[in-house]
Amino acid sequence: MLARYRPAARAAAAKADGWPARLASVAALDSVRRACTQAARDQAWLNRQHLELCRIPAPTFQEGERARHLRRVFAGLGHTPRIDPAGNVVVPLAHAPRRPYIAVTAHMDTILAPSRPDDIRVDVDGTMRGPGVTDNGTGLAALVALAKLLAEPLVDNPTRNTLLVANVAEEGEGNLHGIRYVANESPYAKSIDRYLVVDGPSVSHITTAALGSKRYELVIEGPGGHSWNDFGRANPIHALSRAVDLMTRAKLPVRPRTTLSVGVVQGGTSVNSIPTSARAKIDVRSVDEEEIRRTARFVEEAARTAILAENRTATHRLTRFRLREIGSRPAARALPLNPVADCFEAVDSHLRIPSTFDCASTDANVPLARGVPTVAVGSGGRGGNAHAPGEWYDPQGRDLGLRRLVLALACLQQER
């Protein structure tokens, strides 16, 4: 996996750029040492911050209350945060006027949300449990920690400022709306030349390639009727079932890996009715944009074939079908030169973290597809069951993830 998502040209470039030497220099700075020591001391405080923010529901498109809470937290740490037109919480740490920014981002939204505060709880051993505690309560807690640790610059005369962003709409049909606004429309868009996306807890990976996707809703409609009296009329659910069966027969390439999944199926009103409509939501993924387009064409052809088959013997035909795109995430292969990835490789070697380069679908998709040096990493600790009611997070080891972030940011603030 390391070789697959790390172009060979980058190894030589990383050495030439002197990341190990730069890391040794910044690691010896008193300011960086103090920040790393403070990160370890702040763990109890940070666990409380993590718990409090996760108890605020923030399903996709409903992140407002959590955004306002984070704005208060950042302001209490001495910063001047604001909520931008997209709903993102933006905190500029501008220690170097007229210099570019590295944006450190973490998404606020969750797939599931607590219905009451007690849905987010802490076991006697310190493990947090409940919706969103790992994805992405961990990333948001890391932003809060960094806001405290980076109140003063890590290095003298930094070449880069830091922009902390708690963004909206990363999950599901949010379609990366928050990070798209930051990268394309925000007042900082043209000033950001590096992105660091913090998503989840794991420090064992450095995401350098973007897994692209297209999401579709397939809707099939017909006249409906009574299951006995109107038997023989075309049935949208029958046609949809045929279409799904055809989709499962798609010949998808292993390289580049491409997947097709039907994640939602809906239709009908009662067991003794022929439904008037049926719908499915379909997810197509690949690291190659052309394979995504090819598979999307197959999905549409499967729907047409299934509808023709259902109509062939029907007394009343299906009246309409539509395939609507409901989400799109750009794919991007690993950049030939990615100084942010090289920096994290040096940091992980220094901290003896056995990380590998990988490909995933995160907010990093947007800047990677634009060719901007970007990685997505975890913030430390351990977690599991993301997107499920049994989601959990163990904060033991979180301080290692924070030291990793501090060292990387210090290095990137010295990069020329």
PDB file of C-alpha atoms in Angstrom, residues 35-184:
ATOM      1  CA  ALA A  35       3.452  22.647  23.027  1.00  0.00           C
ATOM      2  CA  CYS A  36       4.097  18.895  23.025  1.00  0.00           C
ATOM      3  CA  THR A  37       4.342  18.833  26.827  1.00  0.00           C
ATOM      4  CA  GLN A  38       1.158  20.884  27.140  1.00  0.00           C
ATOM      5  CA  ALA A  39      -0.655  18.489  24.801  1.00  0.00           C
ATOM      6  CA  ALA A  40       0.008  15.664  27.261  1.00  0.00           C
ATOM      7  CA  ARG A  41      -1.056  17.769  30.271  1.00  0.00           C
ATOM      8  CA  ASP A  42      -4.317  18.856  28.634  1.00  0.00           C
ATOM      9  CA  GLN A  43      -5.775  15.378  28.150  1.00  0.00           C
ATOM     10  CA  ALA A  44      -8.377  15.518  30.943  1.00  0.00           C
ATOM     11  CA  TRP A  45      -9.490  18.985  29.809  1.00  0.00           C
ATOM     12  CA  LEU A  46      -9.626  17.848  26.188  1.00  0.00           C
ATOM     13  CA  ASN A  47     -11.672  14.745  27.046  1.00  0.00           C
ATOM     14  CA  ARG A  48     -14.270  17.042  28.651  1.00  0.00           C
ATOM     15  CA  GLN A  49     -14.305  19.264  25.569  1.00  0.00           C
ATOM     16  CA  HIS A  50     -14.714  16.193  23.354  1.00  0.00           C
ATOM     17  CA  LEU A  51     -17.621  14.873  25.418  1.00  0.00           C
ATOM     18  CA  GLU A  52     -19.419  18.209  25.514  1.00  0.00           C
ATOM     19  CA  LEU A  53     -19.254  18.859  21.778  1.00  0.00           C
ATOM     20  CA  CYS A  54     -20.345  15.298  20.887  1.00  0.00           C
ATOM     21  CA  ARG A  55     -23.469  15.727  23.025  1.00  0.00           C
ATOM     22  CA  ILE A  56     -24.610  18.465  20.637  1.00  0.00           C
ATOM     23  CA  PRO A  57     -26.455  16.814  17.692  1.00  0.00           C
ATOM     24  CA  ALA A  58     -24.932  17.691  14.308  1.00  0.00           C
ATOM     25  CA  PRO A  59     -26.375  15.517  11.540  1.00  0.00           C
ATOM     26  CA  THR A  60     -25.461  16.639   8.036  1.00  0.00           C
ATOM     27  CA  PHE A  61     -27.131  19.983   7.173  1.00  0.00           C
ATOM     28  CA  GLN A  62     -27.979  20.564  10.865  1.00  0.00           C
ATOM     29  CA  GLU A  63     -24.590  21.538  12.296  1.00  0.00           C
ATOM     30  CA  GLY A  64     -25.590  25.034  13.450  1.00  0.00           C
ATOM     31  CA  GLU A  65     -25.784  24.448  17.201  1.00  0.00           C
ATOM     32  CA  ARG A  66     -22.454  22.615  17.256  1.00  0.00           C
ATOM     33  CA  ALA A  67     -20.880  25.397  15.162  1.00  0.00           C
ATOM     34  CA  ARG A  68     -22.033  28.043  17.636  1.00  0.00           C
ATOM     35  CA  HIS A  69     -20.682  25.978  20.535  1.00  0.00           C
ATOM     36  CA  LEU A  70     -17.276  25.688  18.864  1.00  0.00           C
ATOM     37  CA  ARG A  71     -17.243  29.403  18.117  1.00  0.00           C
ATOM     38  CA  ARG A  72     -17.691  30.065  21.855  1.00  0.00           C
ATOM     39  CA  VAL A  73     -14.926  27.590  22.714  1.00  0.00           C
ATOM     40  CA  PHE A  74     -12.472  29.138  20.253  1.00  0.00           C
ATOM     41  CA  ALA A  75     -13.328  32.654  21.450  1.00  0.00           C
ATOM     42  CA  GLY A  76     -12.727  31.535  25.037  1.00  0.00           C
ATOM     43  CA  LEU A  77      -9.231  30.463  24.001  1.00  0.00           C
ATOM     44  CA  GLY A  78      -8.483  33.997  22.847  1.00  0.00           C
ATOM     45  CA  HIS A  79      -9.185  33.722  19.115  1.00  0.00           C
ATOM     46  CA  THR A  80     -11.530  35.541  16.749  1.00  0.00           C
ATOM     47  CA  PRO A  81     -13.607  32.793  15.135  1.00  0.00           C
ATOM     48  CA  ARG A  82     -16.451  33.365  12.720  1.00  0.00           C
ATOM     49  CA  ILE A  83     -19.067  31.256  11.012  1.00  0.00           C
ATOM     50  CA  ASP A  84     -18.833  31.683   7.253  1.00  0.00           C
ATOM     51  CA  PRO A  85     -21.746  31.656   4.769  1.00  0.00           C
ATOM     52  CA  ALA A  86     -21.476  27.876   4.342  1.00  0.00           C
ATOM     53  CA  GLY A  87     -21.753  27.298   8.108  1.00  0.00           C
ATOM     54  CA  ASN A  88     -18.074  26.478   8.693  1.00  0.00           C
ATOM     55  CA  VAL A  89     -16.345  27.762  11.835  1.00  0.00           C
ATOM     56  CA  VAL A  90     -13.142  29.510  10.718  1.00  0.00           C
ATOM     57  CA  VAL A  91     -10.289  30.479  13.065  1.00  0.00           C
ATOM     58  CA  PRO A  92      -7.332  32.326  11.472  1.00  0.00           C
ATOM     59  CA  LEU A  93      -4.033  32.118  13.359  1.00  0.00           C
ATOM     60  CA  ALA A  94      -2.240  34.802  11.376  1.00  0.00           C
ATOM     61  CA  HIS A  95       1.239  35.200  12.868  1.00  0.00           C
ATOM     62  CA  ALA A  96       2.840  36.047   9.509  1.00  0.00           C
ATOM     63  CA  PRO A  97       1.034  38.802   7.575  1.00  0.00           C
ATOM     64  CA  ARG A  98       0.681  38.318   3.826  1.00  0.00           C
ATOM     65  CA  ARG A  99       1.951  34.742   4.016  1.00  0.00           C
ATOM     66  CA  PRO A 100      -0.077  31.747   2.754  1.00  0.00           C
ATOM     67  CA  TYR A 101      -2.096  29.457   4.997  1.00  0.00           C
ATOM     68  CA  ILE A 102      -2.103  25.800   5.837  1.00  0.00           C
ATOM     69  CA  ALA A 103      -5.728  24.905   6.510  1.00  0.00           C
ATOM     70  CA  VAL A 104      -6.282  22.354   9.277  1.00  0.00           C
ATOM     71  CA  THR A 105      -9.825  21.039   8.921  1.00  0.00           C
ATOM     72  CA  ALA A 106     -12.197  18.635  10.656  1.00  0.00           C
ATOM     73  CA  HIS A 107     -15.824  18.029   9.735  1.00  0.00           C
ATOM     74  CA  MET A 108     -18.602  18.707  12.255  1.00  0.00           C
ATOM     75  CA  ASP A 109     -21.377  16.558  10.835  1.00  0.00           C
ATOM     76  CA  THR A 110     -22.237  12.985  11.788  1.00  0.00           C
ATOM     77  CA  ILE A 111     -24.239  10.166  10.206  1.00  0.00           C
ATOM     78  CA  LEU A 112     -26.084   9.417  13.452  1.00  0.00           C
ATOM     79  CA  ALA A 113     -26.870  11.928  16.179  1.00  0.00           C
ATOM     80  CA  PRO A 114     -27.640  11.617  19.894  1.00  0.00           C
ATOM     81  CA  SER A 115     -31.307  12.116  20.768  1.00  0.00           C
ATOM     82  CA  ARG A 116     -30.372  13.151  24.306  1.00  0.00           C
ATOM     83  CA  PRO A 117     -27.085  14.029  26.061  1.00  0.00           C
ATOM     84  CA  ASP A 118     -26.895  10.679  27.862  1.00  0.00           C
ATOM     85  CA  ASP A 119     -26.569   8.934  24.501  1.00  0.00           C
ATOM     86  CA  ILE A 120     -22.923  10.051  24.706  1.00  0.00           C
ATOM     87  CA  ARG A 121     -21.431   8.404  27.765  1.00  0.00           C
ATOM     88  CA  VAL A 122     -18.075   7.504  29.291  1.00  0.00           C
ATOM     89  CA  ASP A 123     -17.188   4.076  30.666  1.00  0.00           C
ATOM     90  CA  VAL A 124     -15.251   3.713  33.902  1.00  0.00           C
ATOM     91  CA  ASP A 125     -12.084   3.051  31.871  1.00  0.00           C
ATOM     92  CA  GLY A 126     -12.485   6.356  30.005  1.00  0.00           C
ATOM     93  CA  THR A 127     -13.874   4.938  26.746  1.00  0.00           C
ATOM     94  CA  MET A 128     -16.437   7.247  25.134  1.00  0.00           C
ATOM     95  CA  ARG A 129     -19.473   5.705  23.482  1.00  0.00           C
ATOM     96  CA  GLY A 130     -22.154   7.135  21.235  1.00  0.00           C
ATOM     97  CA  PRO A 131     -22.821   8.568  17.776  1.00  0.00           C
ATOM     98  CA  GLY A 132     -19.964  10.612  16.360  1.00  0.00           C
ATOM     99  CA  VAL A 133     -17.443  10.202  19.187  1.00  0.00           C
ATOM    100  CA  THR A 134     -14.900   8.833  16.717  1.00  0.00           C
ATOM    101  CA  ASP A 135     -16.140  10.250  13.402  1.00  0.00           C
ATOM    102  CA  ASN A 136     -15.523  13.042  13.833  1.00  0.00           C
ATOM    103  CA  GLY A 137     -15.509  14.081  17.469  1.00  0.00           C
ATOM    104  CA  THR A 138     -11.836  13.172  17.486  1.00  0.00           C
ATOM    105  CA  GLY A 139     -10.979  15.600  14.692  1.00  0.00           C
ATOM    106  CA  LEU A 140     -12.961  18.433  16.278  1.00  0.00           C
ATOM    107  CA  ALA A 141     -11.286  17.837  19.645  1.00  0.00           C
ATOM    108  CA  ALA A 142      -7.923  18.045  17.864  1.00  0.00           C
ATOM    109  CA  LEU A 143      -8.886  21.471  16.451  1.00  0.00           C
ATOM    110  CA  VAL A 144      -9.774  22.655  19.955  1.00  0.00           C
ATOM    111  CA  ALA A 145      -6.443  21.354  21.273  1.00  0.00           C
ATOM    112  CA  LEU A 146      -4.533  23.075  18.461  1.00  0.00           C
ATOM    113  CA  ALA A 147      -6.367  26.337  19.095  1.00  0.00           C
ATOM    114  CA  LYS A 148      -4.946  26.267  22.620  1.00  0.00           C
ATOM    115  CA  LEU A 149      -1.470  25.020  21.683  1.00  0.00           C
ATOM    116  CA  LEU A 150      -0.959  27.416  18.764  1.00  0.00           C
ATOM    117  CA  ALA A 151      -1.948  30.648  20.490  1.00  0.00           C
ATOM    118  CA  GLU A 152       1.675  31.643  19.951  1.00  0.00           C
ATOM    119  CA  PRO A 153       3.694  30.747  16.827  1.00  0.00           C
ATOM    120  CA  LEU A 154       5.659  27.504  16.998  1.00  0.00           C
ATOM    121  CA  VAL A 155       8.586  28.908  15.015  1.00  0.00           C
ATOM    122  CA  ASP A 156      10.133  32.333  14.491  1.00  0.00           C
ATOM    123  CA  ASN A 157       9.353  34.058  11.194  1.00  0.00           C
ATOM    124  CA  PRO A 158       6.945  31.365   9.948  1.00  0.00           C
ATOM    125  CA  THR A 159       6.519  31.008   6.208  1.00  0.00           C
ATOM    126  CA  ARG A 160       2.905  29.983   6.648  1.00  0.00           C
ATOM    127  CA  ASN A 161      -0.081  30.911   8.812  1.00  0.00           C
ATOM    128  CA  THR A 162      -2.563  28.367  10.148  1.00  0.00           C
ATOM    129  CA  LEU A 163      -6.301  28.378   9.469  1.00  0.00           C
ATOM    130  CA  LEU A 164      -8.413  26.123  11.686  1.00  0.00           C
ATOM    131  CA  VAL A 165     -11.687  25.085  10.050  1.00  0.00           C
ATOM    132  CA  ALA A 166     -14.537  23.080  11.568  1.00  0.00           C
ATOM    133  CA  ASN A 167     -16.495  22.435   8.400  1.00  0.00           C
ATOM    134  CA  VAL A 168     -19.999  21.280   7.558  1.00  0.00           C
ATOM    135  CA  ALA A 169     -21.411  18.629   5.235  1.00  0.00           C
ATOM    136  CA  GLU A 170     -18.682  16.027   4.784  1.00  0.00           C
ATOM    137  CA  GLU A 171     -20.815  12.941   5.326  1.00  0.00           C
ATOM    138  CA  GLY A 172     -23.249  11.267   2.920  1.00  0.00           C
ATOM    139  CA  GLU A 173     -25.260  13.670   0.810  1.00  0.00           C
ATOM    140  CA  GLY A 174     -23.425  16.648   2.276  1.00  0.00           C
ATOM    141  CA  ASN A 175     -21.272  16.217  -0.821  1.00  0.00           C
ATOM    142  CA  LEU A 176     -18.237  17.921   0.787  1.00  0.00           C
ATOM    143  CA  HIS A 177     -20.083  21.243   0.643  1.00  0.00           C
ATOM    144  CA  GLY A 178     -18.168  22.803   3.534  1.00  0.00           C
ATOM    145  CA  ILE A 179     -14.671  22.113   2.252  1.00  0.00           C
ATOM    146  CA  ARG A 180     -15.713  23.035  -1.301  1.00  0.00           C
ATOM    147  CA  TYR A 181     -16.654  26.473  -0.026  1.00  0.00           C
ATOM    148  CA  VAL A 182     -13.352  26.848   1.825  1.00  0.00           C
ATOM    149  CA  ALA A 183     -11.309  25.792  -1.215  1.00  0.00           C
ATOM    150  CA  ASN A 184     -13.265  27.622  -3.900  1.00  0.00           C
TER     151      ASN A 184
END
